[in-house]
Amino acid sequence: MKFRSLLILSATLLFFTSTAFAQRDSIPLSTIIDKANKSINSHPVEKVYLHFDKPYYAIGDTIWYKAYLTYGLHQPSELSRIIYVDIINSHDQAIETQMLTVKNGSAIGSISLTQPGYDQDSYHIRAYTRWMTNFDKAYFFNKTIVVGNAINKQVSTVISIRRTANTGEAGINTTITYKDTEGNAYADKKVQWTITNNSEDIAKGKGVTDAQGKLNIIFPNTASVDLAAAVLNTVLDAGNRKIINNSFPLKSAALPADVQFFPEGGNLVNNILCRIAIKAIQSNGLSTDFSATITDNTGAAVTTCNSEHAGMGQFMLTPQAGKTYKASVTFKDGTKDVYELPQAQTGGMAMGVVTTDTSRLIVKISVDETYLKSHLNKIFYLVGKIGPVICYAAKLTLMQPEVVVFIPTDKLPTGLIQLTLLTALGQPISERL
C-alpha cells in the first residue's frame, strides 16, 4: 500500500550550504530515503488514540470516548476495520474487551461503570488493532483512569515527606481531610492513629480535626524503618456512635524525589555548550517545583536553575575535561538532595535546536577538537521524520567544528519532527524532538 503523503517528499527534501559543511544530494542519501520509504510501504505502522469526555469518573458514570486510527502522516488508516479496547483493573485482571468498528479512521465507544466488576479503582485502558500486534506493544495506546466512589468516599489524604539530604533520617508529615457524603467537614472530631509495619506498631498517637476537618500527623522516621511496607491506620469518632476506619499505605512516601537530566541531543561533550533539561518527580509520580545549584568536583558553583513549569527547568553548561558535576536541589517543601549529572564524553558530536523563530528550525551541530581531527571530511546525514515518514534529509561533510542549518517550517508537515544525526553507516549520533 502506497502513502499519498510520500509525494510531498520531493518538495521537502532540502539541502543547504555553509562554510562549515558541504551539503549536496547523493546516491547514498537517496538510498537511505528509498529504503525508509520501502519499509513504511511494506510495514505501515498504525496508531490508535482515545479521546475521553472527562479526566476522572465515579462508580455509576458512563465513560464516553472517541477512537482515532491513523498511519503515515496522521492519515485515517485503511488497514484495520476493528479497534480492540482492553479495560484492566489494578490487579492486572481484564474486566472486558470492547471491539469498535472503524469508519473513516474513527469510532465511538463507551464504558458503563454500573456493570459488575467495576469498583473504585485505577483502570488501565489499552487500545490496539490486530495489525499492531505484529509490532512492539509500545505502540499501543495506554492510559490510566481513576474511578472513585462518590457515595462512600469520606476521607482524602495528602502525604508529604521531609527528608534531609545525605542522611537516613526522614519525617512523614501527613494531612488527612475528613468529610461526610454531603461534603461537610468532620470538624473537632477525635482521631486515633497507628503506624504499622508488618503487623508491628512502630508509632501511635491521637489528635483532633480542625474546623476544616483536617488532621495533621507528624511521624519522625529513621532509616531502620521500611516505609515501603508501612501503613497508617486511623479511627475517627464521628459522633452518634459512628466510627470511621481508614488505612493509608505510606509506600508513596518511602522514596525521595527523582531528579532526571536530559542533555539536548542525548550527550554531554566536553568543551561544547549544551542545554540540559531537568525534571523533578515525587515518589507519588507527580512533579514538584525546585531550585538547583550546579557545582563541579572542586565545589565551585557553575550555574543555577529553577523549575519553570510542572517541575521542569533548564540550564546551560560547558563541561570541562577531567571534571564531574552535580546538582544540589532544594524542593518546594524544603527538603534537599544531591544528584550526579551525566558524565561528559571527550571526542563527540552534539546537536541543538532553536525553535523561537516559528518560520524555521535552527539546527546547530558542534564537535570538539578531538572528534574533528578523527572525522575530518567524513560524511554525515541529518534526517527529519514525522512518524515513520522522512520529510527532510541532507548530506553533510565535516569540515569545521560548528555549523548552523536553517530548515524552513513551511516546508514541513504539521506534527512532531524527529531530527537525527547519522554517520555514513547509518548509526545515530544525536537526536532531538
PDB file of C-alpha atoms in Angstrom, residues 99-376:
ATOM      1  CA  MET A  99     -14.479  -4.213  19.712  1.00  0.00           C
ATOM      2  CA  LEU A 100     -15.118  -0.974  17.820  1.00  0.00           C
ATOM      3  CA  THR A 101     -15.905  -0.825  14.113  1.00  0.00           C
ATOM      4  CA  VAL A 102     -13.728   1.785  12.400  1.00  0.00           C
ATOM      5  CA  LYS A 103     -15.266   4.078   9.772  1.00  0.00           C
ATOM      6  CA  ASN A 104     -13.209   6.803   8.069  1.00  0.00           C
ATOM      7  CA  GLY A 105     -10.465   6.356  10.652  1.00  0.00           C
ATOM      8  CA  SER A 106     -12.598   6.798  13.792  1.00  0.00           C
ATOM      9  CA  ALA A 107     -15.050   5.025  16.084  1.00  0.00           C
ATOM     10  CA  ILE A 108     -17.150   5.829  19.152  1.00  0.00           C
ATOM     11  CA  GLY A 109     -17.306   3.770  22.339  1.00  0.00           C
ATOM     12  CA  SER A 110     -18.466   3.838  25.937  1.00  0.00           C
ATOM     13  CA  ILE A 111     -17.798   2.012  29.215  1.00  0.00           C
ATOM     14  CA  SER A 112     -20.658   1.687  31.692  1.00  0.00           C
ATOM     15  CA  LEU A 113     -19.359   1.783  35.265  1.00  0.00           C
ATOM     16  CA  THR A 114     -22.611   0.262  36.537  1.00  0.00           C
ATOM     17  CA  GLN A 115     -21.617  -3.192  35.276  1.00  0.00           C
ATOM     18  CA  PRO A 116     -20.478  -5.974  37.648  1.00  0.00           C
ATOM     19  CA  GLY A 117     -16.729  -5.937  38.160  1.00  0.00           C
ATOM     20  CA  TYR A 118     -16.341  -2.165  38.238  1.00  0.00           C
ATOM     21  CA  ASP A 119     -15.419  -0.819  41.664  1.00  0.00           C
ATOM     22  CA  GLN A 120     -13.471   2.119  42.973  1.00  0.00           C
ATOM     23  CA  ASP A 121     -10.081   1.521  41.383  1.00  0.00           C
ATOM     24  CA  SER A 122      -7.484   2.669  38.830  1.00  0.00           C
ATOM     25  CA  TYR A 123      -8.154   1.122  35.419  1.00  0.00           C
ATOM     26  CA  HIS A 124      -5.603   0.628  32.657  1.00  0.00           C
ATOM     27  CA  ILE A 125      -7.103   1.318  29.216  1.00  0.00           C
ATOM     28  CA  ARG A 126      -5.244  -0.313  26.309  1.00  0.00           C
ATOM     29  CA  ALA A 127      -6.235   0.094  22.647  1.00  0.00           C
ATOM     30  CA  TYR A 128      -4.793  -1.542  19.532  1.00  0.00           C
ATOM     31  CA  THR A 129      -5.604  -3.281  16.244  1.00  0.00           C
ATOM     32  CA  ARG A 130      -4.734  -6.818  15.136  1.00  0.00           C
ATOM     33  CA  TRP A 131      -2.210  -5.337  12.717  1.00  0.00           C
ATOM     34  CA  MET A 132      -0.476  -3.509  15.577  1.00  0.00           C
ATOM     35  CA  THR A 133       0.143  -6.811  17.392  1.00  0.00           C
ATOM     36  CA  ASN A 134       2.755  -7.599  14.715  1.00  0.00           C
ATOM     37  CA  PHE A 135       4.940  -4.828  16.149  1.00  0.00           C
ATOM     38  CA  ASP A 136       6.212  -3.613  19.522  1.00  0.00           C
ATOM     39  CA  LYS A 137       3.454  -3.222  22.136  1.00  0.00           C
ATOM     40  CA  ALA A 138       4.940   0.172  22.967  1.00  0.00           C
ATOM     41  CA  TYR A 139       2.884   1.445  20.002  1.00  0.00           C
ATOM     42  CA  PHE A 140      -0.370   0.509  21.771  1.00  0.00           C
ATOM     43  CA  PHE A 141      -2.468   3.295  23.270  1.00  0.00           C
ATOM     44  CA  ASN A 142      -2.212   3.223  27.083  1.00  0.00           C
ATOM     45  CA  LYS A 143      -3.937   5.361  29.686  1.00  0.00           C
ATOM     46  CA  THR A 144      -4.835   5.020  33.374  1.00  0.00           C
ATOM     47  CA  ILE A 145      -8.236   6.289  34.518  1.00  0.00           C
ATOM     48  CA  VAL A 146      -9.117   6.681  38.193  1.00  0.00           C
ATOM     49  CA  VAL A 147     -12.669   5.707  39.153  1.00  0.00           C
ATOM     50  CA  GLY A 148     -13.838   6.884  42.569  1.00  0.00           C
ATOM     51  CA  ASN A 149     -16.891   6.191  44.702  1.00  0.00           C
ATOM     52  CA  ALA A 150     -18.787   9.430  45.145  1.00  0.00           C
ATOM     53  CA  ILE A 151     -21.206   7.789  47.618  1.00  0.00           C
ATOM     54  CA  ASN A 152     -18.835   6.092  50.059  1.00  0.00           C
ATOM     55  CA  LYS A 153     -15.787   8.353  49.872  1.00  0.00           C
ATOM     56  CA  GLN A 154     -15.485  10.067  53.250  1.00  0.00           C
ATOM     57  CA  VAL A 155     -11.828  10.923  53.501  1.00  0.00           C
ATOM     58  CA  SER A 156      -8.939  12.085  51.346  1.00  0.00           C
ATOM     59  CA  THR A 157      -5.284  12.171  52.264  1.00  0.00           C
ATOM     60  CA  VAL A 158      -2.169  14.024  51.211  1.00  0.00           C
ATOM     61  CA  ILE A 159       1.157  12.564  52.315  1.00  0.00           C
ATOM     62  CA  SER A 160       4.353  14.589  52.036  1.00  0.00           C
ATOM     63  CA  ILE A 161       7.857  13.754  53.181  1.00  0.00           C
ATOM     64  CA  ARG A 162      10.515  15.907  54.831  1.00  0.00           C
ATOM     65  CA  ARG A 163      13.904  14.407  54.012  1.00  0.00           C
ATOM     66  CA  THR A 164      17.392  15.598  54.962  1.00  0.00           C
ATOM     67  CA  ALA A 165      19.952  15.184  52.186  1.00  0.00           C
ATOM     68  CA  ASN A 166      22.657  12.557  52.541  1.00  0.00           C
ATOM     69  CA  THR A 167      21.231  11.059  55.749  1.00  0.00           C
ATOM     70  CA  GLY A 168      18.903   8.206  56.534  1.00  0.00           C
ATOM     71  CA  GLU A 169      16.643  10.350  58.704  1.00  0.00           C
ATOM     72  CA  ALA A 170      13.283  11.463  57.422  1.00  0.00           C
ATOM     73  CA  GLY A 171       9.942  12.662  58.669  1.00  0.00           C
ATOM     74  CA  ILE A 172       6.453  11.984  57.397  1.00  0.00           C
ATOM     75  CA  ASN A 173       4.011  14.884  57.529  1.00  0.00           C
ATOM     76  CA  THR A 174       0.506  13.638  56.753  1.00  0.00           C
ATOM     77  CA  THR A 175      -2.633  15.692  56.303  1.00  0.00           C
ATOM     78  CA  ILE A 176      -5.969  13.872  56.304  1.00  0.00           C
ATOM     79  CA  THR A 177      -9.202  15.669  55.489  1.00  0.00           C
ATOM     80  CA  TYR A 178     -12.433  14.087  56.767  1.00  0.00           C
ATOM     81  CA  LYS A 179     -15.737  14.954  55.073  1.00  0.00           C
ATOM     82  CA  ASP A 180     -19.202  13.403  55.063  1.00  0.00           C
ATOM     83  CA  THR A 181     -21.185  12.336  51.998  1.00  0.00           C
ATOM     84  CA  GLU A 182     -22.501  15.901  51.590  1.00  0.00           C
ATOM     85  CA  GLY A 183     -19.026  17.379  51.540  1.00  0.00           C
ATOM     86  CA  ASN A 184     -19.262  18.817  55.048  1.00  0.00           C
ATOM     87  CA  ALA A 185     -16.138  18.683  57.214  1.00  0.00           C
ATOM     88  CA  TYR A 186     -15.912  16.437  60.259  1.00  0.00           C
ATOM     89  CA  ALA A 187     -14.764  19.309  62.490  1.00  0.00           C
ATOM     90  CA  ASP A 188     -13.494  18.922  66.066  1.00  0.00           C
ATOM     91  CA  LYS A 189     -13.566  15.120  65.926  1.00  0.00           C
ATOM     92  CA  LYS A 190     -11.229  12.840  67.861  1.00  0.00           C
ATOM     93  CA  VAL A 191      -8.889  10.629  65.834  1.00  0.00           C
ATOM     94  CA  GLN A 192      -6.605   7.831  66.982  1.00  0.00           C
ATOM     95  CA  TRP A 193      -3.816   6.800  64.612  1.00  0.00           C
ATOM     96  CA  THR A 194      -1.306   3.971  64.423  1.00  0.00           C
ATOM     97  CA  ILE A 195       1.548   3.281  62.001  1.00  0.00           C
ATOM     98  CA  THR A 196       2.237  -0.415  61.488  1.00  0.00           C
ATOM     99  CA  ASN A 197       4.980  -2.252  59.641  1.00  0.00           C
ATOM    100  CA  ASN A 198       4.393  -5.966  59.017  1.00  0.00           C
ATOM    101  CA  SER A 199       1.752  -6.056  61.771  1.00  0.00           C
ATOM    102  CA  GLU A 200       4.100  -4.374  64.265  1.00  0.00           C
ATOM    103  CA  ASP A 201       3.174  -0.962  65.694  1.00  0.00           C
ATOM    104  CA  ILE A 202       6.027   1.478  65.150  1.00  0.00           C
ATOM    105  CA  ALA A 203       4.230   4.704  66.162  1.00  0.00           C
ATOM    106  CA  LYS A 204       0.879   5.788  67.511  1.00  0.00           C
ATOM    107  CA  GLY A 205      -0.921   8.884  68.688  1.00  0.00           C
ATOM    108  CA  LYS A 206      -4.166  10.846  68.724  1.00  0.00           C
ATOM    109  CA  GLY A 207      -5.459  14.236  67.667  1.00  0.00           C
ATOM    110  CA  VAL A 208      -8.496  16.379  66.890  1.00  0.00           C
ATOM    111  CA  THR A 209      -9.581  17.623  63.462  1.00  0.00           C
ATOM    112  CA  ASP A 210      -9.720  21.379  62.888  1.00  0.00           C
ATOM    113  CA  ALA A 211     -12.625  23.441  61.549  1.00  0.00           C
ATOM    114  CA  GLN A 212     -11.938  22.184  58.009  1.00  0.00           C
ATOM    115  CA  GLY A 213     -11.907  18.555  59.117  1.00  0.00           C
ATOM    116  CA  LYS A 214      -8.139  18.297  58.780  1.00  0.00           C
ATOM    117  CA  LEU A 215      -5.821  16.281  60.980  1.00  0.00           C
ATOM    118  CA  ASN A 216      -2.037  16.707  60.857  1.00  0.00           C
ATOM    119  CA  ILE A 217       0.202  13.787  61.829  1.00  0.00           C
ATOM    120  CA  ILE A 218       3.965  14.192  62.062  1.00  0.00           C
ATOM    121  CA  PHE A 219       5.872  10.917  62.260  1.00  0.00           C
ATOM    122  CA  PRO A 220       9.659  11.127  62.873  1.00  0.00           C
ATOM    123  CA  ASN A 221      11.117   8.216  60.936  1.00  0.00           C
ATOM    124  CA  THR A 222      14.562   6.618  60.823  1.00  0.00           C
ATOM    125  CA  ALA A 223      16.369   4.634  58.163  1.00  0.00           C
ATOM    126  CA  SER A 224      15.743   1.404  60.109  1.00  0.00           C
ATOM    127  CA  VAL A 225      12.013   1.568  59.300  1.00  0.00           C
ATOM    128  CA  ASP A 226      10.890   0.280  55.910  1.00  0.00           C
ATOM    129  CA  LEU A 227       8.224   2.771  54.872  1.00  0.00           C
ATOM    130  CA  ALA A 228       7.520   0.767  51.712  1.00  0.00           C
ATOM    131  CA  ALA A 229       5.632  -1.738  53.886  1.00  0.00           C
ATOM    132  CA  ALA A 230       4.253   0.745  56.454  1.00  0.00           C
ATOM    133  CA  VAL A 231       0.556   1.588  56.776  1.00  0.00           C
ATOM    134  CA  LEU A 232      -1.117   4.495  58.567  1.00  0.00           C
ATOM    135  CA  ASN A 233      -4.378   3.376  60.257  1.00  0.00           C
ATOM    136  CA  THR A 234      -6.820   5.969  61.629  1.00  0.00           C
ATOM    137  CA  VAL A 235     -10.020   5.693  63.674  1.00  0.00           C
ATOM    138  CA  LEU A 236     -12.334   8.744  63.573  1.00  0.00           C
ATOM    139  CA  ASP A 237     -15.057   9.174  66.183  1.00  0.00           C
ATOM    140  CA  ALA A 238     -17.741  10.924  64.067  1.00  0.00           C
ATOM    141  CA  GLY A 239     -20.242  11.074  66.941  1.00  0.00           C
ATOM    142  CA  ASN A 240     -23.566   9.296  67.390  1.00  0.00           C
ATOM    143  CA  ARG A 241     -21.615   6.055  67.817  1.00  0.00           C
ATOM    144  CA  LYS A 242     -20.315   6.362  64.246  1.00  0.00           C
ATOM    145  CA  ILE A 243     -16.719   5.159  63.824  1.00  0.00           C
ATOM    146  CA  ILE A 244     -14.785   5.618  60.554  1.00  0.00           C
ATOM    147  CA  ASN A 245     -11.758   3.396  59.968  1.00  0.00           C
ATOM    148  CA  ASN A 246      -9.236   4.165  57.212  1.00  0.00           C
ATOM    149  CA  SER A 247      -5.872   2.772  56.137  1.00  0.00           C
ATOM    150  CA  PHE A 248      -3.292   4.659  54.071  1.00  0.00           C
ATOM    151  CA  PRO A 249      -0.180   2.888  52.693  1.00  0.00           C
ATOM    152  CA  LEU A 250       2.956   5.011  53.116  1.00  0.00           C
ATOM    153  CA  LYS A 251       4.680   3.430  50.120  1.00  0.00           C
ATOM    154  CA  SER A 252       4.430   6.668  48.130  1.00  0.00           C
ATOM    155  CA  ALA A 253       6.431   8.424  50.852  1.00  0.00           C
ATOM    156  CA  ALA A 254       9.141   5.757  51.045  1.00  0.00           C
ATOM    157  CA  LEU A 255      11.396   7.101  48.325  1.00  0.00           C
ATOM    158  CA  PRO A 256      12.995  10.504  47.765  1.00  0.00           C
ATOM    159  CA  ALA A 257      12.126  12.645  44.760  1.00  0.00           C
ATOM    160  CA  ASP A 258      13.638  11.547  41.443  1.00  0.00           C
ATOM    161  CA  VAL A 259      15.563  14.208  39.507  1.00  0.00           C
ATOM    162  CA  GLN A 260      16.363  13.462  35.864  1.00  0.00           C
ATOM    163  CA  PHE A 261      18.743  15.273  33.499  1.00  0.00           C
ATOM    164  CA  PHE A 262      18.337  15.364  29.708  1.00  0.00           C
ATOM    165  CA  PRO A 263      21.256  16.795  27.690  1.00  0.00           C
ATOM    166  CA  GLU A 264      19.972  18.175  24.407  1.00  0.00           C
ATOM    167  CA  GLY A 265      20.700  15.747  21.608  1.00  0.00           C
ATOM    168  CA  GLY A 266      21.370  12.945  24.080  1.00  0.00           C
ATOM    169  CA  ASN A 267      25.016  13.514  25.138  1.00  0.00           C
ATOM    170  CA  LEU A 268      27.243  15.909  27.039  1.00  0.00           C
ATOM    171  CA  VAL A 269      30.508  16.616  25.197  1.00  0.00           C
ATOM    172  CA  ASN A 270      33.477  18.314  26.812  1.00  0.00           C
ATOM    173  CA  ASN A 271      34.114  21.925  25.739  1.00  0.00           C
ATOM    174  CA  ILE A 272      30.760  22.183  23.922  1.00  0.00           C
ATOM    175  CA  LEU A 273      27.994  24.396  25.325  1.00  0.00           C
ATOM    176  CA  CYS A 274      24.910  22.244  25.916  1.00  0.00           C
ATOM    177  CA  ARG A 275      21.369  22.884  27.071  1.00  0.00           C
ATOM    178  CA  ILE A 276      20.318  20.455  29.803  1.00  0.00           C
ATOM    179  CA  ALA A 277      16.671  19.917  30.710  1.00  0.00           C
ATOM    180  CA  ILE A 278      15.884  18.887  34.293  1.00  0.00           C
ATOM    181  CA  LYS A 279      12.715  17.342  35.714  1.00  0.00           C
ATOM    182  CA  ALA A 280      11.819  16.576  39.326  1.00  0.00           C
ATOM    183  CA  ILE A 281       9.248  13.884  40.161  1.00  0.00           C
ATOM    184  CA  GLN A 282       7.941  12.968  43.613  1.00  0.00           C
ATOM    185  CA  SER A 283       7.652   9.352  44.745  1.00  0.00           C
ATOM    186  CA  ASN A 284       3.886   9.522  44.043  1.00  0.00           C
ATOM    187  CA  GLY A 285       4.611  10.235  40.368  1.00  0.00           C
ATOM    188  CA  LEU A 286       3.660  13.923  40.485  1.00  0.00           C
ATOM    189  CA  SER A 287       6.047  16.715  39.572  1.00  0.00           C
ATOM    190  CA  THR A 288       7.429  19.134  42.150  1.00  0.00           C
ATOM    191  CA  ASP A 289       8.997  22.597  41.905  1.00  0.00           C
ATOM    192  CA  PHE A 290      12.636  23.105  42.868  1.00  0.00           C
ATOM    193  CA  SER A 291      15.724  25.291  42.763  1.00  0.00           C
ATOM    194  CA  ALA A 292      19.168  23.871  41.995  1.00  0.00           C
ATOM    195  CA  THR A 293      22.823  24.882  42.126  1.00  0.00           C
ATOM    196  CA  ILE A 294      25.226  23.122  39.742  1.00  0.00           C
ATOM    197  CA  THR A 295      28.757  22.617  41.081  1.00  0.00           C
ATOM    198  CA  ASP A 296      31.871  20.890  39.773  1.00  0.00           C
ATOM    199  CA  ASN A 297      34.034  18.362  41.594  1.00  0.00           C
ATOM    200  CA  THR A 298      36.051  21.169  43.234  1.00  0.00           C
ATOM    201  CA  GLY A 299      32.890  22.509  44.856  1.00  0.00           C
ATOM    202  CA  ALA A 300      32.797  25.640  42.703  1.00  0.00           C
ATOM    203  CA  ALA A 301      29.318  26.813  41.681  1.00  0.00           C
ATOM    204  CA  VAL A 302      28.924  26.775  37.899  1.00  0.00           C
ATOM    205  CA  THR A 303      25.294  27.855  37.362  1.00  0.00           C
ATOM    206  CA  THR A 304      21.842  27.789  38.916  1.00  0.00           C
ATOM    207  CA  CYS A 305      18.438  26.559  37.764  1.00  0.00           C
ATOM    208  CA  ASN A 306      14.804  26.910  38.861  1.00  0.00           C
ATOM    209  CA  SER A 307      11.767  24.954  37.767  1.00  0.00           C
ATOM    210  CA  GLU A 308       9.700  26.864  35.214  1.00  0.00           C
ATOM    211  CA  HIS A 309       6.629  24.657  34.825  1.00  0.00           C
ATOM    212  CA  ALA A 310       5.417  21.338  36.255  1.00  0.00           C
ATOM    213  CA  GLY A 311       8.749  20.525  37.888  1.00  0.00           C
ATOM    214  CA  MET A 312      10.725  21.189  34.699  1.00  0.00           C
ATOM    215  CA  GLY A 313      13.588  23.611  34.077  1.00  0.00           C
ATOM    216  CA  GLN A 314      16.753  24.030  32.033  1.00  0.00           C
ATOM    217  CA  PHE A 315      20.278  25.398  32.233  1.00  0.00           C
ATOM    218  CA  MET A 316      23.347  25.807  30.007  1.00  0.00           C
ATOM    219  CA  LEU A 317      26.632  24.063  30.762  1.00  0.00           C
ATOM    220  CA  THR A 318      30.013  23.756  29.052  1.00  0.00           C
ATOM    221  CA  PRO A 319      31.587  20.684  30.689  1.00  0.00           C
ATOM    222  CA  GLN A 320      35.360  20.597  31.067  1.00  0.00           C
ATOM    223  CA  ALA A 321      37.563  17.538  30.648  1.00  0.00           C
ATOM    224  CA  GLY A 322      38.546  15.948  33.956  1.00  0.00           C
ATOM    225  CA  LYS A 323      35.633  17.444  35.847  1.00  0.00           C
ATOM    226  CA  THR A 324      32.365  15.958  37.086  1.00  0.00           C
ATOM    227  CA  TYR A 325      29.226  17.859  38.024  1.00  0.00           C
ATOM    228  CA  LYS A 326      26.381  17.539  40.485  1.00  0.00           C
ATOM    229  CA  ALA A 327      23.178  19.391  41.292  1.00  0.00           C
ATOM    230  CA  SER A 328      22.233  20.399  44.828  1.00  0.00           C
ATOM    231  CA  VAL A 329      18.441  20.520  44.651  1.00  0.00           C
ATOM    232  CA  THR A 330      16.066  22.177  47.101  1.00  0.00           C
ATOM    233  CA  PHE A 331      12.420  21.172  46.669  1.00  0.00           C
ATOM    234  CA  LYS A 332       9.406  23.357  47.402  1.00  0.00           C
ATOM    235  CA  ASP A 333       8.703  21.541  50.682  1.00  0.00           C
ATOM    236  CA  GLY A 334      12.179  22.459  51.970  1.00  0.00           C
ATOM    237  CA  THR A 335      13.812  19.041  51.529  1.00  0.00           C
ATOM    238  CA  LYS A 336      17.211  18.823  49.857  1.00  0.00           C
ATOM    239  CA  ASP A 337      19.236  16.233  47.992  1.00  0.00           C
ATOM    240  CA  VAL A 338      22.257  15.957  45.691  1.00  0.00           C
ATOM    241  CA  TYR A 339      22.255  14.326  42.237  1.00  0.00           C
ATOM    242  CA  GLU A 340      25.061  13.493  39.819  1.00  0.00           C
ATOM    243  CA  LEU A 341      24.893  14.868  36.272  1.00  0.00           C
ATOM    244  CA  PRO A 342      25.602  12.550  33.301  1.00  0.00           C
ATOM    245  CA  GLN A 343      29.297  12.107  32.548  1.00  0.00           C
ATOM    246  CA  ALA A 344      30.552  14.237  29.637  1.00  0.00           C
ATOM    247  CA  GLN A 345      32.439  12.471  26.862  1.00  0.00           C
ATOM    248  CA  THR A 346      35.587  13.511  25.004  1.00  0.00           C
ATOM    249  CA  GLY A 347      35.552  13.187  21.251  1.00  0.00           C
ATOM    250  CA  GLY A 348      31.914  13.619  20.334  1.00  0.00           C
ATOM    251  CA  MET A 349      29.269  15.456  18.350  1.00  0.00           C
ATOM    252  CA  ALA A 350      26.308  17.402  19.767  1.00  0.00           C
ATOM    253  CA  MET A 351      23.167  18.827  18.203  1.00  0.00           C
ATOM    254  CA  GLY A 352      20.954  21.637  19.459  1.00  0.00           C
ATOM    255  CA  VAL A 353      17.750  23.053  18.013  1.00  0.00           C
ATOM    256  CA  VAL A 354      16.268  26.531  18.478  1.00  0.00           C
ATOM    257  CA  THR A 355      12.528  26.898  17.830  1.00  0.00           C
ATOM    258  CA  THR A 356      11.909  30.509  18.931  1.00  0.00           C
ATOM    259  CA  ASP A 357      11.586  31.567  15.273  1.00  0.00           C
ATOM    260  CA  THR A 358       8.372  29.848  14.148  1.00  0.00           C
ATOM    261  CA  SER A 359       9.295  30.293  10.474  1.00  0.00           C
ATOM    262  CA  ARG A 360      12.288  27.964  10.715  1.00  0.00           C
ATOM    263  CA  LEU A 361      14.137  25.382  12.772  1.00  0.00           C
ATOM    264  CA  ILE A 362      17.677  26.457  13.622  1.00  0.00           C
ATOM    265  CA  VAL A 363      19.892  23.380  13.975  1.00  0.00           C
ATOM    266  CA  LYS A 364      23.349  23.831  15.484  1.00  0.00           C
ATOM    267  CA  ILE A 365      25.815  20.957  15.113  1.00  0.00           C
ATOM    268  CA  SER A 366      29.063  21.090  17.107  1.00  0.00           C
ATOM    269  CA  VAL A 367      32.081  18.805  17.547  1.00  0.00           C
ATOM    270  CA  ASP A 368      35.096  19.035  19.835  1.00  0.00           C
ATOM    271  CA  GLU A 369      38.680  19.214  18.581  1.00  0.00           C
ATOM    272  CA  THR A 370      39.373  15.515  19.107  1.00  0.00           C
ATOM    273  CA  TYR A 371      36.327  14.444  17.084  1.00  0.00           C
ATOM    274  CA  LEU A 372      37.076  16.951  14.308  1.00  0.00           C
ATOM    275  CA  LYS A 373      40.617  15.625  13.847  1.00  0.00           C
ATOM    276  CA  SER A 374      39.494  11.990  13.640  1.00  0.00           C
ATOM    277  CA  HIS A 375      36.463  12.643  11.392  1.00  0.00           C
ATOM    278  CA  LEU A 376      37.636  15.491   9.150  1.00  0.00           C
TER     279      LEU A 376
END
